[in-house]
Coordinates of C-alpha atoms in Angstrom, one line a residue:
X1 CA 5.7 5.7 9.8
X2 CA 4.2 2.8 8.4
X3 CA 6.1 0.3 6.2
X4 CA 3.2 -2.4 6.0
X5 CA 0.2 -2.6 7.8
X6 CA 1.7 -5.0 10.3
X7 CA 5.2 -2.8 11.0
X8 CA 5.6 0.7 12.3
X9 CA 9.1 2.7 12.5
X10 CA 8.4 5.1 15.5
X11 CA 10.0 7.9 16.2
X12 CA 10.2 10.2 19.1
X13 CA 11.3 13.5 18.8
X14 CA 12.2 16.2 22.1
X15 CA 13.1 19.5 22.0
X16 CA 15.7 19.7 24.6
X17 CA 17.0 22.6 26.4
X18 CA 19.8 22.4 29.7
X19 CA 21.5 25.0 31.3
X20 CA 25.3 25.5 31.5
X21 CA 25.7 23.8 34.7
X22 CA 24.7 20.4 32.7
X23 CA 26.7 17.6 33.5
X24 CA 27.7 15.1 30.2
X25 CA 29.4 12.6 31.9
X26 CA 26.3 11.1 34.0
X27 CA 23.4 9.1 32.4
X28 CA 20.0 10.4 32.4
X29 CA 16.9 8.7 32.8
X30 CA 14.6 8.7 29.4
X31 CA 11.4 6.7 29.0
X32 CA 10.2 3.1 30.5
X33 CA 9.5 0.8 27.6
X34 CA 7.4 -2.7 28.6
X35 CA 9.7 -4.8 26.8
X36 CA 12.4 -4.7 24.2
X37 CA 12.3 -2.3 21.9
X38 CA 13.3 -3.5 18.3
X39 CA 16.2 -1.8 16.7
X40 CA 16.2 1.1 19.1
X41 CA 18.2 3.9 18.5
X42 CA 18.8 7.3 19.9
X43 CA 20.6 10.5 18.8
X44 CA 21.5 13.5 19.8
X45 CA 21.3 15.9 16.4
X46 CA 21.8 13.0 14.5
X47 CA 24.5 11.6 16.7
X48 CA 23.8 8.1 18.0
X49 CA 24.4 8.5 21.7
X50 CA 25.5 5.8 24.9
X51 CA 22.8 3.5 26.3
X52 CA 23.1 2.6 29.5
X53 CA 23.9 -1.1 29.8
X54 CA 21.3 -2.9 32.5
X55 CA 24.0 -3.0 35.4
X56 CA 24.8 0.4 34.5
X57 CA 21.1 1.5 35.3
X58 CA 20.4 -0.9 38.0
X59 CA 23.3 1.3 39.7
X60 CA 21.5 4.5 39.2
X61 CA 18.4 3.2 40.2
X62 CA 20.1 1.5 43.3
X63 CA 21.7 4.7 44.3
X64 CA 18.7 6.6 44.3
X65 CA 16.6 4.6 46.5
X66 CA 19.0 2.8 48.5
X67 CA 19.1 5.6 51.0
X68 CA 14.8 5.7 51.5
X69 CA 15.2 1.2 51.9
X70 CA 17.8 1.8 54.8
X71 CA 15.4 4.2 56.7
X72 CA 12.8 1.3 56.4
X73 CA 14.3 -1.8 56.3
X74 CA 17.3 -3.9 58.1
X75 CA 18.0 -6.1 55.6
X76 CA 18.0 -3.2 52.8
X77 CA 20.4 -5.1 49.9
X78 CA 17.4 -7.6 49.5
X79 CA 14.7 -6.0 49.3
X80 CA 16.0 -3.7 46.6
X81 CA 17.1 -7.0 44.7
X82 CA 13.2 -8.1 45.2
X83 CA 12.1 -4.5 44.1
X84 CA 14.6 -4.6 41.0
X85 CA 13.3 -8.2 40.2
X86 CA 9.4 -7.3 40.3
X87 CA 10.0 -3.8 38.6
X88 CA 8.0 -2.8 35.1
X89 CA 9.5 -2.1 32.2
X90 CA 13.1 -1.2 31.2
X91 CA 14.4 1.9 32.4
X92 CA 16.5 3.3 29.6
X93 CA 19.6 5.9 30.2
X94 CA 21.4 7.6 28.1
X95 CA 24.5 9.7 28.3
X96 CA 24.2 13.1 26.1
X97 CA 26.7 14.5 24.0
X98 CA 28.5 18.1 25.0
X99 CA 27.6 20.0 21.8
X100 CA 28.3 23.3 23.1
X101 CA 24.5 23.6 22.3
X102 CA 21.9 24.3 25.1
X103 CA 19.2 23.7 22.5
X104 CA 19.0 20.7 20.6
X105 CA 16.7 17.6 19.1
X106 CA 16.5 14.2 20.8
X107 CA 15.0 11.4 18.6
X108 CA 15.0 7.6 19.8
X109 CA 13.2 5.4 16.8
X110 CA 12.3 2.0 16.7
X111 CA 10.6 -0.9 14.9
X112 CA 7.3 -1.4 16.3
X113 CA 4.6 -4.3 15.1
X114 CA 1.1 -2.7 14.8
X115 CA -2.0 -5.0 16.4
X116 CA -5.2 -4.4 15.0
X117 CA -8.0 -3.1 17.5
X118 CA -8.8 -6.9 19.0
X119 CA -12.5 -5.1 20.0
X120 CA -12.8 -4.8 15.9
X121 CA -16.5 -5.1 14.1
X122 CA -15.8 -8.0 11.2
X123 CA -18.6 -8.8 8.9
X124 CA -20.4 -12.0 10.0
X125 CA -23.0 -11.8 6.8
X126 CA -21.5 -12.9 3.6
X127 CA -17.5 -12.3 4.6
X128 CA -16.5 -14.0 1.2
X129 CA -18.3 -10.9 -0.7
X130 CA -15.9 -8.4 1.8
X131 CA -12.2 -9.6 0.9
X132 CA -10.4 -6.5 1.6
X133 CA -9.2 -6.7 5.1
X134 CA -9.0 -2.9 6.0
X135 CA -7.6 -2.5 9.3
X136 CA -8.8 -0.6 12.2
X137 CA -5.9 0.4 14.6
X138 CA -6.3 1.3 18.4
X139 CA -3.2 3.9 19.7
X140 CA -2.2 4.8 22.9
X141 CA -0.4 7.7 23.4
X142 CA 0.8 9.2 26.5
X143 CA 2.2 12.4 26.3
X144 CA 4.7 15.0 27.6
X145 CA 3.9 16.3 31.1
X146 CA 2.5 19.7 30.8
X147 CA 4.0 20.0 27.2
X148 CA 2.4 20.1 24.3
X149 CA 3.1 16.9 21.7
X150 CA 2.6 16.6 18.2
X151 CA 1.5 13.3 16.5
X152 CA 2.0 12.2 13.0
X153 CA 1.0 9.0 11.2
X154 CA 1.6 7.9 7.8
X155 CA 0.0 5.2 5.8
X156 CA 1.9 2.6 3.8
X157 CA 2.7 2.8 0.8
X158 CA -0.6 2.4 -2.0
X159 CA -3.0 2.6 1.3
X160 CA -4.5 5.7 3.1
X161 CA -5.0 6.5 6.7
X162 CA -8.2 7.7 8.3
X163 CA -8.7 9.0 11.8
X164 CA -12.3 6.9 12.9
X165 CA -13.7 9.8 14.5
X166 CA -17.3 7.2 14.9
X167 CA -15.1 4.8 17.0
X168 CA -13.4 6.8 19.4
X169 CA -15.7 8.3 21.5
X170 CA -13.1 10.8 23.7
X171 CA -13.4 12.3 27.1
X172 CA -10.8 13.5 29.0
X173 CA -10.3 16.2 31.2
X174 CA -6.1 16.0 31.5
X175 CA -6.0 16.7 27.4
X176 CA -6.6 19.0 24.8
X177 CA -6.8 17.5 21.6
X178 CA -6.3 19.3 18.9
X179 CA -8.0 17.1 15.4
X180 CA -8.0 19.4 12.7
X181 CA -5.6 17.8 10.2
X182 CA -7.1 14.1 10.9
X183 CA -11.0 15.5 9.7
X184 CA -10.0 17.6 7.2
X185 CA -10.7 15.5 4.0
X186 CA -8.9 17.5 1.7
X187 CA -6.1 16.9 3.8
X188 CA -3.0 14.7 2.7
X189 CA -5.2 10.7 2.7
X190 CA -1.7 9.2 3.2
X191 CA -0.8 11.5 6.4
X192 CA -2.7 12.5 9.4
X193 CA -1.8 14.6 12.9
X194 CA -3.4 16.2 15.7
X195 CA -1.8 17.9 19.0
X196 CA -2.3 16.8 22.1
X197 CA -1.5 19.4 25.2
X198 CA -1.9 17.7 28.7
X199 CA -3.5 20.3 30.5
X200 CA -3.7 18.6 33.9
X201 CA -0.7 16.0 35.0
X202 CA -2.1 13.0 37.5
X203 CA -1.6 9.1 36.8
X204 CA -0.3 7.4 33.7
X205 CA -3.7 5.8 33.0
X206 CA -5.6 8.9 32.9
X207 CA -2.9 10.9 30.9
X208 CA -2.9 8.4 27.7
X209 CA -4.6 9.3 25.0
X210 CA -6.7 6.9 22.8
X211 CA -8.0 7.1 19.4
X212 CA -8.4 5.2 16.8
X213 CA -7.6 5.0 13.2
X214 CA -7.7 2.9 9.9
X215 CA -5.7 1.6 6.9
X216 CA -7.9 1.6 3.8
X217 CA -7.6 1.2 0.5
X218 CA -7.9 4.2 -1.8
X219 CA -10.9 4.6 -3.4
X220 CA -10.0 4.5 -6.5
X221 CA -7.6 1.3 -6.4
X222 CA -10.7 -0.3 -4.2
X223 CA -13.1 0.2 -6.8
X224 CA -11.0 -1.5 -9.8
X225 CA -10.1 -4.2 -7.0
X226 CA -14.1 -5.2 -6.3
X227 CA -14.6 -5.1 -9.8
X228 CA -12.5 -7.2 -11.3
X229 CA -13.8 -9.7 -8.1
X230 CA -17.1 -9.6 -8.6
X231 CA -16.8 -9.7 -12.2
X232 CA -14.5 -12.6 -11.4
X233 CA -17.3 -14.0 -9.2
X234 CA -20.2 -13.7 -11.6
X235 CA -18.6 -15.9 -14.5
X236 CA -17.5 -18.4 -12.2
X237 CA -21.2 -18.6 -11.1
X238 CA -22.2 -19.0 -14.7
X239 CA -19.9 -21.4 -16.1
X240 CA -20.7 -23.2 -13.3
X241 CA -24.3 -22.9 -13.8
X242 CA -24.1 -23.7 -17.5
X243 CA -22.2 -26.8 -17.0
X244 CA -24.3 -28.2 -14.0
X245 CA -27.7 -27.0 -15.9
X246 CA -25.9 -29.2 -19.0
X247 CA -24.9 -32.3 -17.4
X248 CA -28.5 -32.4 -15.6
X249 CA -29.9 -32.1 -19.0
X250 CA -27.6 -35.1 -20.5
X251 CA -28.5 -37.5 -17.5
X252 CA -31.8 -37.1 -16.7
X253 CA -33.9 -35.7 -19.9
X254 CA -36.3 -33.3 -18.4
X255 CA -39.2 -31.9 -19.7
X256 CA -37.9 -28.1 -20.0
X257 CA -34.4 -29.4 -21.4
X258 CA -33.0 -25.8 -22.5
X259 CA -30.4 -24.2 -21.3
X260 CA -30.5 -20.7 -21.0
X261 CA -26.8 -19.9 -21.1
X262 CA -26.3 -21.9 -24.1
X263 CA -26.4 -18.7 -26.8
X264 CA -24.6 -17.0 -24.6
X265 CA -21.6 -19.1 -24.5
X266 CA -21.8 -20.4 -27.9
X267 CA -21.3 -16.7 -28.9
X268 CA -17.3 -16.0 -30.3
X269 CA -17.3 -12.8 -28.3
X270 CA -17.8 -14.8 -25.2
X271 CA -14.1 -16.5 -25.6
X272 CA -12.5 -12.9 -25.5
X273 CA -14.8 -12.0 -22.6
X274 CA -13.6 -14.9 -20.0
X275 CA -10.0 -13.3 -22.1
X276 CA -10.3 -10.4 -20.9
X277 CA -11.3 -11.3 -17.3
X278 CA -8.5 -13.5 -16.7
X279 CA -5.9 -10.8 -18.1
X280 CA -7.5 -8.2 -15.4
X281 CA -7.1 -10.7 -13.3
X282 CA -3.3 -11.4 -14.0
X283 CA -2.7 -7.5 -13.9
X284 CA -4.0 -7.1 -10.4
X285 CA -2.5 -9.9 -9.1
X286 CA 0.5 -8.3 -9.9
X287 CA 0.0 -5.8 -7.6
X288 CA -0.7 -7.9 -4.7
X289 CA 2.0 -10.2 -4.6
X290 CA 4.2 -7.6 -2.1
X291 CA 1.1 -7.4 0.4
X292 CA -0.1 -10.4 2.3
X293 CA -2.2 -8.3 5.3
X294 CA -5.3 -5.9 3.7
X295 CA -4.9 -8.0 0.7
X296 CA -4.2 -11.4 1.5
X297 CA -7.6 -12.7 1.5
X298 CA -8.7 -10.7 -1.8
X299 CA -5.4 -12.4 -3.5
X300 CA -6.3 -16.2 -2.7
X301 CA -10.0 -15.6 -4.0
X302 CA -8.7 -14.1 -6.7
X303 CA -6.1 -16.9 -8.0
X304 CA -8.6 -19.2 -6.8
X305 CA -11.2 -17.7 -9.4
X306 CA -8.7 -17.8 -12.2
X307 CA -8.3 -20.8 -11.4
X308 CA -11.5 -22.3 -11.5
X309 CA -12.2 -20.0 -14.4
X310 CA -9.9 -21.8 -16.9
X311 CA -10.9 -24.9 -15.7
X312 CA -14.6 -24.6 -16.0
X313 CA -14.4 -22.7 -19.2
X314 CA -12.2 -25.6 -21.0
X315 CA -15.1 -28.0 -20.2
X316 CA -17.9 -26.3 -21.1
X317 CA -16.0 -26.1 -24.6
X318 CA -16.7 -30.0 -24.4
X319 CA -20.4 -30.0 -23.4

């Protein structure tokens, strides 16, 4: 669930099921996370359950191996302090609650900060004209073991989500992918899923699952957004025109000394025009000011126009 561009909250969701022999007072064993995970938490039908602390699991882990280092080494103690030291990840335990429910939902959820895809196309012809910084997102997913997982991703808010079917280009022989709501377009533009059923279990690497998607701007917002900056763009370009075209004509006296912009700016509808430009321009920056990732480029043009706008406008008054 995405609450800007930049920031995810991801959730995990398991549907459990245990047997009455189940023991609650031990900690079991549930995912390997790289590094920290920000704000983690995990509940048991909406319980918050016990994390394991890290001497807690370095126990369990100790416990469970131990037995295979003294068939293999003398000096056992140390080497599982070097194997503890050199591990990946952190192994995360947690302790479930008795319910008196053999079925239940598991859901850890955490802050996440989104990349965007690093092997990204960006516009090396004319990047001023494409100010909208639409992202394209690369996610890795590695699913349940022989299980089949559902995926959901939603936009934030005032942006839509698009799975980039022309970027991802998909084999893979342990997975089934299932992406019927992500091509559908008449399907929710702020949501999209697929299923995933892993079909074949070997190594981590060839189990994840990547595809990629985008944030975008909704059509209709993206429209009124290049309007009002091209708009913007072309009266800059002509009261800059008209003023270089006049002081050229004041300092040198060439032989074609007309200026073709003159009637036009001499008109009184022409004041309400640059008016009206700046109000649009005041309206959608209004908008902007709680986004500074899709839209941060389009919002410094944009002021910088105004800007330059007012200024240039008030002198050609004098000219």
């Amino acid at each position: 669930n995405f609450e800007t561009p930049n920031r995810a909250l991801i959730t995990h969701e398991y549907d459990v099921k245990i047997d009455s022999s189940f023991k609650y007072d031990k900690f079991y064993y549930l995912f390997n996370p790289t590094e920290k995970l920000s704000w983690l938490k995990i509940s048991q039908e909406g319980k918050r359950l016990s994390v394991a602390e890290k001497n807690t699991v370095k126990e369990i882990v100790k416990d469970i191996i131990l037995d295979e280092l003294k068939t293999e080494f003398t000096d056992f103690k140390s080497k599982f302090e070097e194997l503890w030291n050199k591990k990946k990840g952190l192994p995360c335990f947690i302790k479930l609650e008795d319910t008196n429910y053999q079925n239940f939902l598991l859901t850890a959820s955490y802050y996440d900060s989104i990349k965007r895809d690093q092997g990204e196309k960006k516009s090396k012809i004319l990047p001023f004209f494409s100010p909208l910084l639409e992202r394209q997102i690369k996610y890795e997913y590695f699913p349940l073991k022989n299980k089949s997982s559902w995926l959901y991703i939603k936009s934030p808010d005032n942006f839509n989500i698009k799975y980039n079917h022309k970027e991802t280009v998909y084999i893979d022989k342990n997975n089934d992918i299932d992406y019927a709501n992500s091509n559908n377009e008449e399907a929710d533009p702020e949501k999209i899923s697929l299923t995933i059923r892993n079909k074949k279990d070997t190594t981590t690497l060839e189990n994840t699952v990547n595809f990629n998607f985008d944030i975008v701007v909704p059509p209709s917002l993206k429209a009124w957004f290049l309007t009002i900056y091209y708009l913007s763009l072309i009266l800059l370009l002509l009261l800059l025109g008209y003023i270089l075209n006049a002081i050229y004509i004041s300092l040198w006296s060439p032989v074609w000394n007309i200026n073709p912009l003159e009637h036009l700016f001499q008109k009184n509808d022409f004041g309400g025009f640059v008016l009206a430009i700046i109000a649009a321009i005041i309206a959608t920056r209004g908008w902007l000011i709680s986004e500074e990732t899709i839209l941060k480029k389009y919002s410094i043009n944009i002021t910088v126009f105004m800007v330059l706008i007012v200024l240039f406008y008030i002198i050609s008054l004098f000219i």
